[in-house]
Short mmCIF file of C-alpha atoms and ligand atoms in Angstrom, two decimals:
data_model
loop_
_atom_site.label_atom_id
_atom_site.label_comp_id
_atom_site.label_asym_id
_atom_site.label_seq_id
_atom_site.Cartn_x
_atom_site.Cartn_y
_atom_site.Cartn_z
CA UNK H 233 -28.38 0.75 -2.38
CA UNK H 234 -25.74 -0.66 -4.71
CA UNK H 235 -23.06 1.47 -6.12
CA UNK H 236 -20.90 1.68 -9.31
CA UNK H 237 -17.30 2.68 -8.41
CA UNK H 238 -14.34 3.65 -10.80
CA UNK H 239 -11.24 3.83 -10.33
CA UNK H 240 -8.62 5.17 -12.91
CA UNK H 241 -6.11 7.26 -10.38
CA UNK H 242 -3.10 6.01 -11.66
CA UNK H 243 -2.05 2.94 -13.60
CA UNK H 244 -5.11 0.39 -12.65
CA UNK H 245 -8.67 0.36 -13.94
CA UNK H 246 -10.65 -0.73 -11.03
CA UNK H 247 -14.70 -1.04 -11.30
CA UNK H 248 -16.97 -2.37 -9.12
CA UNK H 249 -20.26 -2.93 -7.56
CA UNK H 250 -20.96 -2.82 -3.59
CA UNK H 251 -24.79 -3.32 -2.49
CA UNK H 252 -25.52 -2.33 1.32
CA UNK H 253 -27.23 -5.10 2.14
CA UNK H 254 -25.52 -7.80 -0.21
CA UNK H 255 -21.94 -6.57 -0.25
CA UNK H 256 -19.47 -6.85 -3.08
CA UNK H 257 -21.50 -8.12 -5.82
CA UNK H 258 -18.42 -7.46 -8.53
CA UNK H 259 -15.12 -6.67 -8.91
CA UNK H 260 -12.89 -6.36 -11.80
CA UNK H 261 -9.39 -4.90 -12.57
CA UNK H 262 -7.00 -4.11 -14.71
CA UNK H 263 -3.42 -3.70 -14.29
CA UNK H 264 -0.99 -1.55 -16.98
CA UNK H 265 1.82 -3.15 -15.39
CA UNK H 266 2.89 -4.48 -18.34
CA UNK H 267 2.71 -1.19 -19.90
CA UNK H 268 4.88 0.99 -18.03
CA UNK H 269 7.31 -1.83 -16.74
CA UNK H 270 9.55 -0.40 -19.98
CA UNK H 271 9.85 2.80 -18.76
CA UNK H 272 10.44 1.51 -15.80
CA UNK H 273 7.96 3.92 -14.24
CA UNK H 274 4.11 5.02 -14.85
CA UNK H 275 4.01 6.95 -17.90
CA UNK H 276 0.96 9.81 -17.37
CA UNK H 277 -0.24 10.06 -21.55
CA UNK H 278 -0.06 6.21 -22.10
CA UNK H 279 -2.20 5.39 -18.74
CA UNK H 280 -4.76 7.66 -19.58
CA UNK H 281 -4.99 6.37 -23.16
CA UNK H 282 -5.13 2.89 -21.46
CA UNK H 283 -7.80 3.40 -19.11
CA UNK H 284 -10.02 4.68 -21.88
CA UNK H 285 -9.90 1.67 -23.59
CA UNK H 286 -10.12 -0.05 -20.65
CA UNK H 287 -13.03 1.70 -18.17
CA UNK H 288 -16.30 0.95 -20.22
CA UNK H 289 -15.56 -2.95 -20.95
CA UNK H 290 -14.85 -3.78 -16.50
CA UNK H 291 -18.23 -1.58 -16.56
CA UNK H 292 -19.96 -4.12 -18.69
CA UNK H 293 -18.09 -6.93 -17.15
CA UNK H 294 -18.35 -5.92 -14.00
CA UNK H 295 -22.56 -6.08 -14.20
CA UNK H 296 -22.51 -8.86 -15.77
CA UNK H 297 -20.56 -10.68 -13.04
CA UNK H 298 -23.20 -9.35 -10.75
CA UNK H 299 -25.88 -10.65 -12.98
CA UNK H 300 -27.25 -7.06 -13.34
CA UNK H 301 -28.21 -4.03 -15.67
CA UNK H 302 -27.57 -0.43 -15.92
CA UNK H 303 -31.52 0.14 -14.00
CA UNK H 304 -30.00 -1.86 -10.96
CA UNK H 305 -27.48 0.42 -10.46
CA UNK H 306 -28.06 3.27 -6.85
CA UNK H 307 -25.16 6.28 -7.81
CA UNK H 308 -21.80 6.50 -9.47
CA UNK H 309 -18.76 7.03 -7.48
CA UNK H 310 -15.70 7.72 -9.53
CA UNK H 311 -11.99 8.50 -7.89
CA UNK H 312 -11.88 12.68 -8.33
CA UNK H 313 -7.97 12.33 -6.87
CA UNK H 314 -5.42 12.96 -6.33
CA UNK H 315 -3.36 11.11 -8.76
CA UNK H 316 -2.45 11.31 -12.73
CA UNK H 317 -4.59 14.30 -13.96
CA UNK H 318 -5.49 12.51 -17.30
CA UNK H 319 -6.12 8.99 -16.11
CA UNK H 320 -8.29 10.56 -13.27
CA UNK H 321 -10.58 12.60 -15.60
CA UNK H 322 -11.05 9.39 -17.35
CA UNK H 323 -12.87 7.37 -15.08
CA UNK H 324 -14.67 10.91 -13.38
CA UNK H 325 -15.86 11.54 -17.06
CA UNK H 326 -17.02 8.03 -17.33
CA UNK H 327 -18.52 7.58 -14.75
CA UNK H 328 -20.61 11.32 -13.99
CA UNK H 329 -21.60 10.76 -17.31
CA UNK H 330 -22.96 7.31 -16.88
CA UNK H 331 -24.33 8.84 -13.42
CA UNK H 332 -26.48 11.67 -15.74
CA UNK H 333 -27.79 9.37 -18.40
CA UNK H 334 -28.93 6.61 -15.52
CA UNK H 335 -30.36 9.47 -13.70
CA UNK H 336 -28.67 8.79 -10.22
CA UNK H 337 -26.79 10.50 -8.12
CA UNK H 338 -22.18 10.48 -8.60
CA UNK H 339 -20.04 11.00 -6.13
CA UNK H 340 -16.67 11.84 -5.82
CA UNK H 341 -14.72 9.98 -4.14
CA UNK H 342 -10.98 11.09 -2.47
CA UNK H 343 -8.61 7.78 -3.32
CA UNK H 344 -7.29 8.20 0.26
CA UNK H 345 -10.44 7.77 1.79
CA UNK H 346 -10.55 4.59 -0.34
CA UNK H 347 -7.55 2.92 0.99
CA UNK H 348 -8.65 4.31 4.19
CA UNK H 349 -11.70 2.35 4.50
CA UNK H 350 -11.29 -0.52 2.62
CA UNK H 351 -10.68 -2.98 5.92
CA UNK H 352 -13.96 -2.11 6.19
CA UNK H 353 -14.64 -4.23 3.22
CA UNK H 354 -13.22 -7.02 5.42
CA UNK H 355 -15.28 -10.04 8.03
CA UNK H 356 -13.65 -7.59 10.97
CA UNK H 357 -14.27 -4.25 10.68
CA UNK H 358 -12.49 -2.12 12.59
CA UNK H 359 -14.21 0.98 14.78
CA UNK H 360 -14.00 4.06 15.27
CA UNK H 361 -11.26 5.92 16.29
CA UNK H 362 -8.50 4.81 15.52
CA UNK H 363 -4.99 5.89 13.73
CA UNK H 364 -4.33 5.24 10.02
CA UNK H 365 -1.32 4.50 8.25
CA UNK H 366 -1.36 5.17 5.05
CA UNK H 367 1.15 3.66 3.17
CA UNK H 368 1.13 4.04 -1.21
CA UNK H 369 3.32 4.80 -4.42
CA UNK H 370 2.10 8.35 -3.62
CA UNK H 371 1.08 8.81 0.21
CA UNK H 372 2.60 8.27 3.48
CA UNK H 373 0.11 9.39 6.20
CA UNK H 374 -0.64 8.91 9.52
CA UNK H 375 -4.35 9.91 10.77
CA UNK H 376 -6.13 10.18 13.75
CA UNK H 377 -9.63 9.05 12.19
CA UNK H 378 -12.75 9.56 14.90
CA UNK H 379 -14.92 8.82 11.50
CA UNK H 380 -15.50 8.90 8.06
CA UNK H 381 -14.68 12.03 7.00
CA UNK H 382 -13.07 13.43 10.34
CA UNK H 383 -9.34 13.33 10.06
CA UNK H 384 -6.43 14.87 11.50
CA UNK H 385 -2.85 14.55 9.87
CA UNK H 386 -0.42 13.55 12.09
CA UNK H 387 2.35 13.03 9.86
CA UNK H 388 3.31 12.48 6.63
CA UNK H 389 6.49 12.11 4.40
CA UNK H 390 8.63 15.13 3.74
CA UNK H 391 10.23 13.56 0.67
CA UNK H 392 9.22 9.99 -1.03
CA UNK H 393 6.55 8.04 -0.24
CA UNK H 394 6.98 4.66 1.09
CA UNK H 395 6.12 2.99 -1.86
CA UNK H 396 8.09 4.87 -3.77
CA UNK H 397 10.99 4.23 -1.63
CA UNK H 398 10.32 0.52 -2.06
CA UNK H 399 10.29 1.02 -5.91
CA UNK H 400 13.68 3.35 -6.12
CA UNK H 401 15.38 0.81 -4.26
CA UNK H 402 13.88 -2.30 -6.18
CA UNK H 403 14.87 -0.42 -9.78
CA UNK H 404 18.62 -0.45 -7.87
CA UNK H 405 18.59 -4.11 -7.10
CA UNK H 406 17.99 -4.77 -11.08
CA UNK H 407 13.99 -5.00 -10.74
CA UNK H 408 11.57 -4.33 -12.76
CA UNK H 409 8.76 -1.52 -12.14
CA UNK H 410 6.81 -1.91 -9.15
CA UNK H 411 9.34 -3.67 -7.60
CA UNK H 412 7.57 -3.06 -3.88
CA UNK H 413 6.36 -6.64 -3.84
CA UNK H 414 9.34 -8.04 -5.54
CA UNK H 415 11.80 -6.60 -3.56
CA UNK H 416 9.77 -7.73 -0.20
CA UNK H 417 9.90 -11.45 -1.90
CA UNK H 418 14.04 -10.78 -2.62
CA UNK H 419 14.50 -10.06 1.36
CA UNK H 420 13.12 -13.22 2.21
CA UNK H 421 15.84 -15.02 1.72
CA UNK H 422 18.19 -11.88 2.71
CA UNK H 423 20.52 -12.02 5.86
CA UNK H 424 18.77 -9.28 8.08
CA UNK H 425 22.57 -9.14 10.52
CA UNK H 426 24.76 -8.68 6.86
CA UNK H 427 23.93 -4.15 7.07
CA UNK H 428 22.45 -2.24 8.90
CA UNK H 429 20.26 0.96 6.99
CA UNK H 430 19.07 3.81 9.27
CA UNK H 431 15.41 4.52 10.61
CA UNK H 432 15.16 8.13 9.38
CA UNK H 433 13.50 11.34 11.62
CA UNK H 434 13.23 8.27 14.55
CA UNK H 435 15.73 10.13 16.67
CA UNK H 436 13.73 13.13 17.27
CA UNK H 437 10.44 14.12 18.05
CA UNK H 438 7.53 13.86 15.92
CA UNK H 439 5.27 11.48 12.83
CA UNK H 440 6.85 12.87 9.97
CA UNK H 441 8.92 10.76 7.46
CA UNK H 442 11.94 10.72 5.03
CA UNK H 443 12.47 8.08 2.85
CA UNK H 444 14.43 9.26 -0.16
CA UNK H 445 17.77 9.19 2.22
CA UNK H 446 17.72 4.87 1.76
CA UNK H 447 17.76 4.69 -1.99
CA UNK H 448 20.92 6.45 -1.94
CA UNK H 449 21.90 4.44 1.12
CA UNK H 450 21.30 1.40 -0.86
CA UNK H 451 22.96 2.67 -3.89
CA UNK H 452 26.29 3.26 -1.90
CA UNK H 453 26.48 -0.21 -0.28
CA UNK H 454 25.97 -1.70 -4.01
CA UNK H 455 28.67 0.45 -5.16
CA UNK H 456 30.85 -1.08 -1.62
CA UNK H 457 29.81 -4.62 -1.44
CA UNK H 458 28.87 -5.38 -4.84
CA UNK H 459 25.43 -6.50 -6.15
CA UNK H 460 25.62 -10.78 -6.41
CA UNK H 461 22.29 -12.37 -5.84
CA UNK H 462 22.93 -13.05 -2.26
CA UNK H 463 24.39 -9.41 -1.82
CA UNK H 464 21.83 -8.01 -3.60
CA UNK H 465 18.77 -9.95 -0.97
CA UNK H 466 20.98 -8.66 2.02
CA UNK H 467 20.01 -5.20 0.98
CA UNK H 468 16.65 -6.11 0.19
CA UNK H 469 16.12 -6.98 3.83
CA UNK H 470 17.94 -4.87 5.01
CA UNK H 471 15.86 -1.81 3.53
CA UNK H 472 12.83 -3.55 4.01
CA UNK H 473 13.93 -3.94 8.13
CA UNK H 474 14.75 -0.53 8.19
CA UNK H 475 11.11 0.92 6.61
CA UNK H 476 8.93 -1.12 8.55
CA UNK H 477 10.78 -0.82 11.71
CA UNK H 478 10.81 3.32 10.95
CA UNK H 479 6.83 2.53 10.04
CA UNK H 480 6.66 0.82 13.20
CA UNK H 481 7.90 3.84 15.57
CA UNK H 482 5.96 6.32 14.02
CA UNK H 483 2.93 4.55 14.53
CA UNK H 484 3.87 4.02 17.83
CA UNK H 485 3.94 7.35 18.78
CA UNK H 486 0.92 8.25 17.10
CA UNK H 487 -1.12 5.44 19.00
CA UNK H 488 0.47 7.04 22.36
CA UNK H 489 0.19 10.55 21.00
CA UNK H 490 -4.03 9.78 20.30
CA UNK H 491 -4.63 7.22 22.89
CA UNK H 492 -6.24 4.63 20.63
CA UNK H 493 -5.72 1.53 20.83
CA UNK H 494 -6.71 0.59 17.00
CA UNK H 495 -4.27 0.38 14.12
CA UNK H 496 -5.55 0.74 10.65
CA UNK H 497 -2.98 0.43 7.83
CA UNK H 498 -4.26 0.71 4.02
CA UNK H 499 -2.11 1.02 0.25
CA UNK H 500 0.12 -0.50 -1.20
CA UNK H 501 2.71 -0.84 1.13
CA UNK H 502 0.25 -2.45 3.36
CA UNK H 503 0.42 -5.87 1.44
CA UNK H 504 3.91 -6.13 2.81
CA UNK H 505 4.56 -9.18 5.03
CA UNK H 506 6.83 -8.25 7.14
CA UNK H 507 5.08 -4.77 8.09
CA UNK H 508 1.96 -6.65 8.66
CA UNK H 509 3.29 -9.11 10.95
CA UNK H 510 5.37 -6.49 12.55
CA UNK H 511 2.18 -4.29 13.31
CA UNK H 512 0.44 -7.19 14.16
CA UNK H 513 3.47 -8.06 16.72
CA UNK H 514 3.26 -4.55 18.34
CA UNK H 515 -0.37 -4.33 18.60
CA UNK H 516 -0.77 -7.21 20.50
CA UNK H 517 1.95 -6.11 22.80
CA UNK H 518 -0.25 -3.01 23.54
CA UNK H 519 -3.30 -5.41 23.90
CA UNK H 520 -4.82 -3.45 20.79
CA UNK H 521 -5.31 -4.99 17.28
CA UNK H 522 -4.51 -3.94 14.15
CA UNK H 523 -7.05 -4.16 10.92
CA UNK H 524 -5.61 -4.07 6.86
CA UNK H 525 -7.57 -5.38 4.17
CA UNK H 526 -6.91 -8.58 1.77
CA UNK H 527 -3.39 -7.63 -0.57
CA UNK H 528 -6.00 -7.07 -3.49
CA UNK H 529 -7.55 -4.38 -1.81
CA UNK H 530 -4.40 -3.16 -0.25
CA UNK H 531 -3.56 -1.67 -3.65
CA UNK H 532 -5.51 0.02 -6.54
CA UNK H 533 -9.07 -1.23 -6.55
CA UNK H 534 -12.23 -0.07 -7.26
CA UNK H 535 -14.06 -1.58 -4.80
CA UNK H 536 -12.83 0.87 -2.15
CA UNK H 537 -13.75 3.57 -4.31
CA UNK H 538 -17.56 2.20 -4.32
CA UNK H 539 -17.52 1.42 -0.73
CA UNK H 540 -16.27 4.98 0.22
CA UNK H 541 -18.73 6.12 -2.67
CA UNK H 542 -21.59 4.33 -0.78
CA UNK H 543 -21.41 5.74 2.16
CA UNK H 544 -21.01 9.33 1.43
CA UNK H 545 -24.15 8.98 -1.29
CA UNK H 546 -26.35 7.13 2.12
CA UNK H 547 -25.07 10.77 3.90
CA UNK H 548 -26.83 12.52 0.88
CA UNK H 549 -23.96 13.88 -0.69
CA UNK H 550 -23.99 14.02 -4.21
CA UNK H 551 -21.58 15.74 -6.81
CA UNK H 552 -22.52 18.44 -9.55
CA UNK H 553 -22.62 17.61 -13.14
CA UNK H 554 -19.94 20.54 -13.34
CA UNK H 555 -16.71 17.96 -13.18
CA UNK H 556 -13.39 18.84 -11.42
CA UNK H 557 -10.68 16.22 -10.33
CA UNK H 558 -8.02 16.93 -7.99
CA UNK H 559 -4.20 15.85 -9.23
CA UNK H 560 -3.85 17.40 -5.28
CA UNK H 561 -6.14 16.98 -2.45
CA UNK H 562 -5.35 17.51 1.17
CA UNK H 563 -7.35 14.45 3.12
CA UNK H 564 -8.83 17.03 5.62
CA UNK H 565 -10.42 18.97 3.11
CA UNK H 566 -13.03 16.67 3.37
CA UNK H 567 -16.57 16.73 5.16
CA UNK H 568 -17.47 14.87 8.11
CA UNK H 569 -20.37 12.48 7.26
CA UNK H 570 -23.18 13.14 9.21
CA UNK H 571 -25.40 10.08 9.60
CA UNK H 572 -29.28 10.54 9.10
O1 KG4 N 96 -1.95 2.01 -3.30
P1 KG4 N 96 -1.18 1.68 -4.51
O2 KG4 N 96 -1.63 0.48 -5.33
O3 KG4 N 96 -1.11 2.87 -5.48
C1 KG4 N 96 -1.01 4.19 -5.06
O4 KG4 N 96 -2.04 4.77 -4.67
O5 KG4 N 96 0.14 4.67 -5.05
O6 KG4 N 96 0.34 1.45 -4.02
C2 KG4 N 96 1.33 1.04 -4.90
C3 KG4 N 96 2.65 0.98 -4.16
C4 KG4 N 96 3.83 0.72 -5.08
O7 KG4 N 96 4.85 1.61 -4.72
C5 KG4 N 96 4.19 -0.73 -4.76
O8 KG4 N 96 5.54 -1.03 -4.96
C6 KG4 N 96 3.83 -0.81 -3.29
O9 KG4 N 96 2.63 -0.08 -3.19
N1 KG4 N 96 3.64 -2.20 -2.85
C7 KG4 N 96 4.45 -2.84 -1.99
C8 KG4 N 96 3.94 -4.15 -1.85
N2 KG4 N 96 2.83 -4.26 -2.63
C9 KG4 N 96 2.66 -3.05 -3.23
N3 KG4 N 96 5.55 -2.44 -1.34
C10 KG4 N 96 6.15 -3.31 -0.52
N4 KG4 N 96 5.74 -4.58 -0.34
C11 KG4 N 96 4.64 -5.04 -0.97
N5 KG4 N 96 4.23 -6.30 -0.78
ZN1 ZN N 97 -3.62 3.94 -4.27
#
């Protein structure tokens, strides 16, 4: 079976082709970085309007790096949400249209669930169950998965996302938008002993988040210490110390909390270095092991969105021609897959 998938969530046109038996066969993206790095944020009308020029020229690129034709392709899977409510009815127009004219079946396909399973698009899978971070511009989750489809919220951020914590805080320190990555590169060469930033909602019970308390954190010790280059990477690794240590707890309670011994973290935010390693460093304190996909998968692609696609579509799910994306979409809403 080998499956389309689009993805046009927010500001990257993702497209590409997973076969069953074969694997990725293609895999092409597009990045409005550029774009929006002016407004110094993602700006809804103009990433729409880009990902209609953009979706229908990966599509054609995208089979002809897999050396194939429209007649090749199994079922459609298109990102339904949540995320941007124009740029998502781009590719979900797209591609159930594409679905109807081909005469196969779309699905579609939660972006969450996505960045969920895309480790799974990696040489070491990991099995079920296990707890998920989740960890985006959007979304910070953690999940007790038992399997595709079957998840149970643990916690999640009461105010900014992870990613967008990273991104405030970068746009403080004088970066340019996303600044996630940049600001990760800035605290590399940041004395981690100069301040010390809080791990929020770690000194009392529970897997919920806040976030939005270390922007303004960071913004006062600008205004105290000043904002030199070397000043400026001391709070870079400081906040960075403080999110993936307060990432760190949280998914150490959920691991005790769920008895698992399996750490999945997927998004954005999962690219990051230093949470990796520190993850990596905790896991194999508990004799577990922890699973995250290449960086290029970590964020927007759309081969997560054909994987997740796929294996829905083998369940026999299928979505109507009537078309309705979700700007909002609660993860457990979902169906378990039931294998036949
Ligand atoms: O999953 P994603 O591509 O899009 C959403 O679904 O939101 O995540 C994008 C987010 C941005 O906030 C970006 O700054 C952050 O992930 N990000 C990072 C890194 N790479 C991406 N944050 C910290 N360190 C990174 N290396
Ligand atoms: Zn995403």
């Amino acid at each position: 079976m080998r499956i389309l998938g689009i993805e046009t969530s927010c500001d990257e046109t993702g497209v590409a082709i997973y076969d069953d038996q074969q694997g990725l066969l293609a895999d092409q993206l597009y990045s409005q970085i550029k774009l929006h790095a002016d407004y110094g944020g993602v700006v809804p009308e103009l990433a729409s309007r880009d990902h209609v020029r953009k979706t229908v020229p990966l599509i054609q690129a995208a089979l002809k790096q897999a050396n194939l034709i429209a007649a090749d392709i199994d079922g459609v899977a298109f990102t339904a949400g949540p995320g941007l409510v124009g740029a998502l009815l781009v590719g979900a127009t797209v591609g159930r249209s594409l679905a109807l004219a081909w005469n196969v079946p779309a699905i579609a396909v939660h972006h969450m669930e996505g960045h969920l399973l895309a480790p799974m698009l990696e040489e070491n899978p990991p099995q079920f169950p296990f707890v998920a971070l989740l960890v985006s511009g959007g979304h910070t989750q953690l999940i007790s998965v038992t399997g595709v489809g079957q998840y149970q919220l643990l916690g999640e951020s009461i105010d900014d996302a992870a990613g967008e914590a990273f991104d405030k805080t970068a746009k403080l320190l004088g970066l340019d938008y996303p600044g996630g990555p940049m600001l990760s590169k800035m605290a590399e060469r940041g004395d981690g002993e100069r301040f010390h930033f809080p791990r929020p909602m770690t000194d009392r019970p529970g897997m919920d988040f806040s976030f939005s308390g270390l922007k303004t954190f960071a913004a006062n010790t600008i205004r105290q210490s000043g904002d030199d280059g070397q000043t400026k990477a001391d709070i870079a690794r400081a906040f960075e110390d403080a999110v993936v240590d307060t990432l760190a707890i949280k998914c150490r309670r959920a691991l005790e909390e769920t008895g698992f011994n399996r750490l999945v973290i997927a998004g954005g935010v999962s690219a990051n270095r230093a949470l990796r390693h520190k993850l990596a460093e905790m896991m194999k304190q508990r004799k577990g092991e922890v699973f995250y996909a290449r960086p290029e998968f970590c964020t927007d692609n759309g081969a997560m969105i054909a994987y997740a696609g796929m294996i829905r579509l083998k369940a026999e799910e299928s979505s109507p021609l009537e078309l309705t994306v979700r700007p909002r979409w609660p993860l457990e809403q979902l169906p378990p897959v039931v294998y036949y």
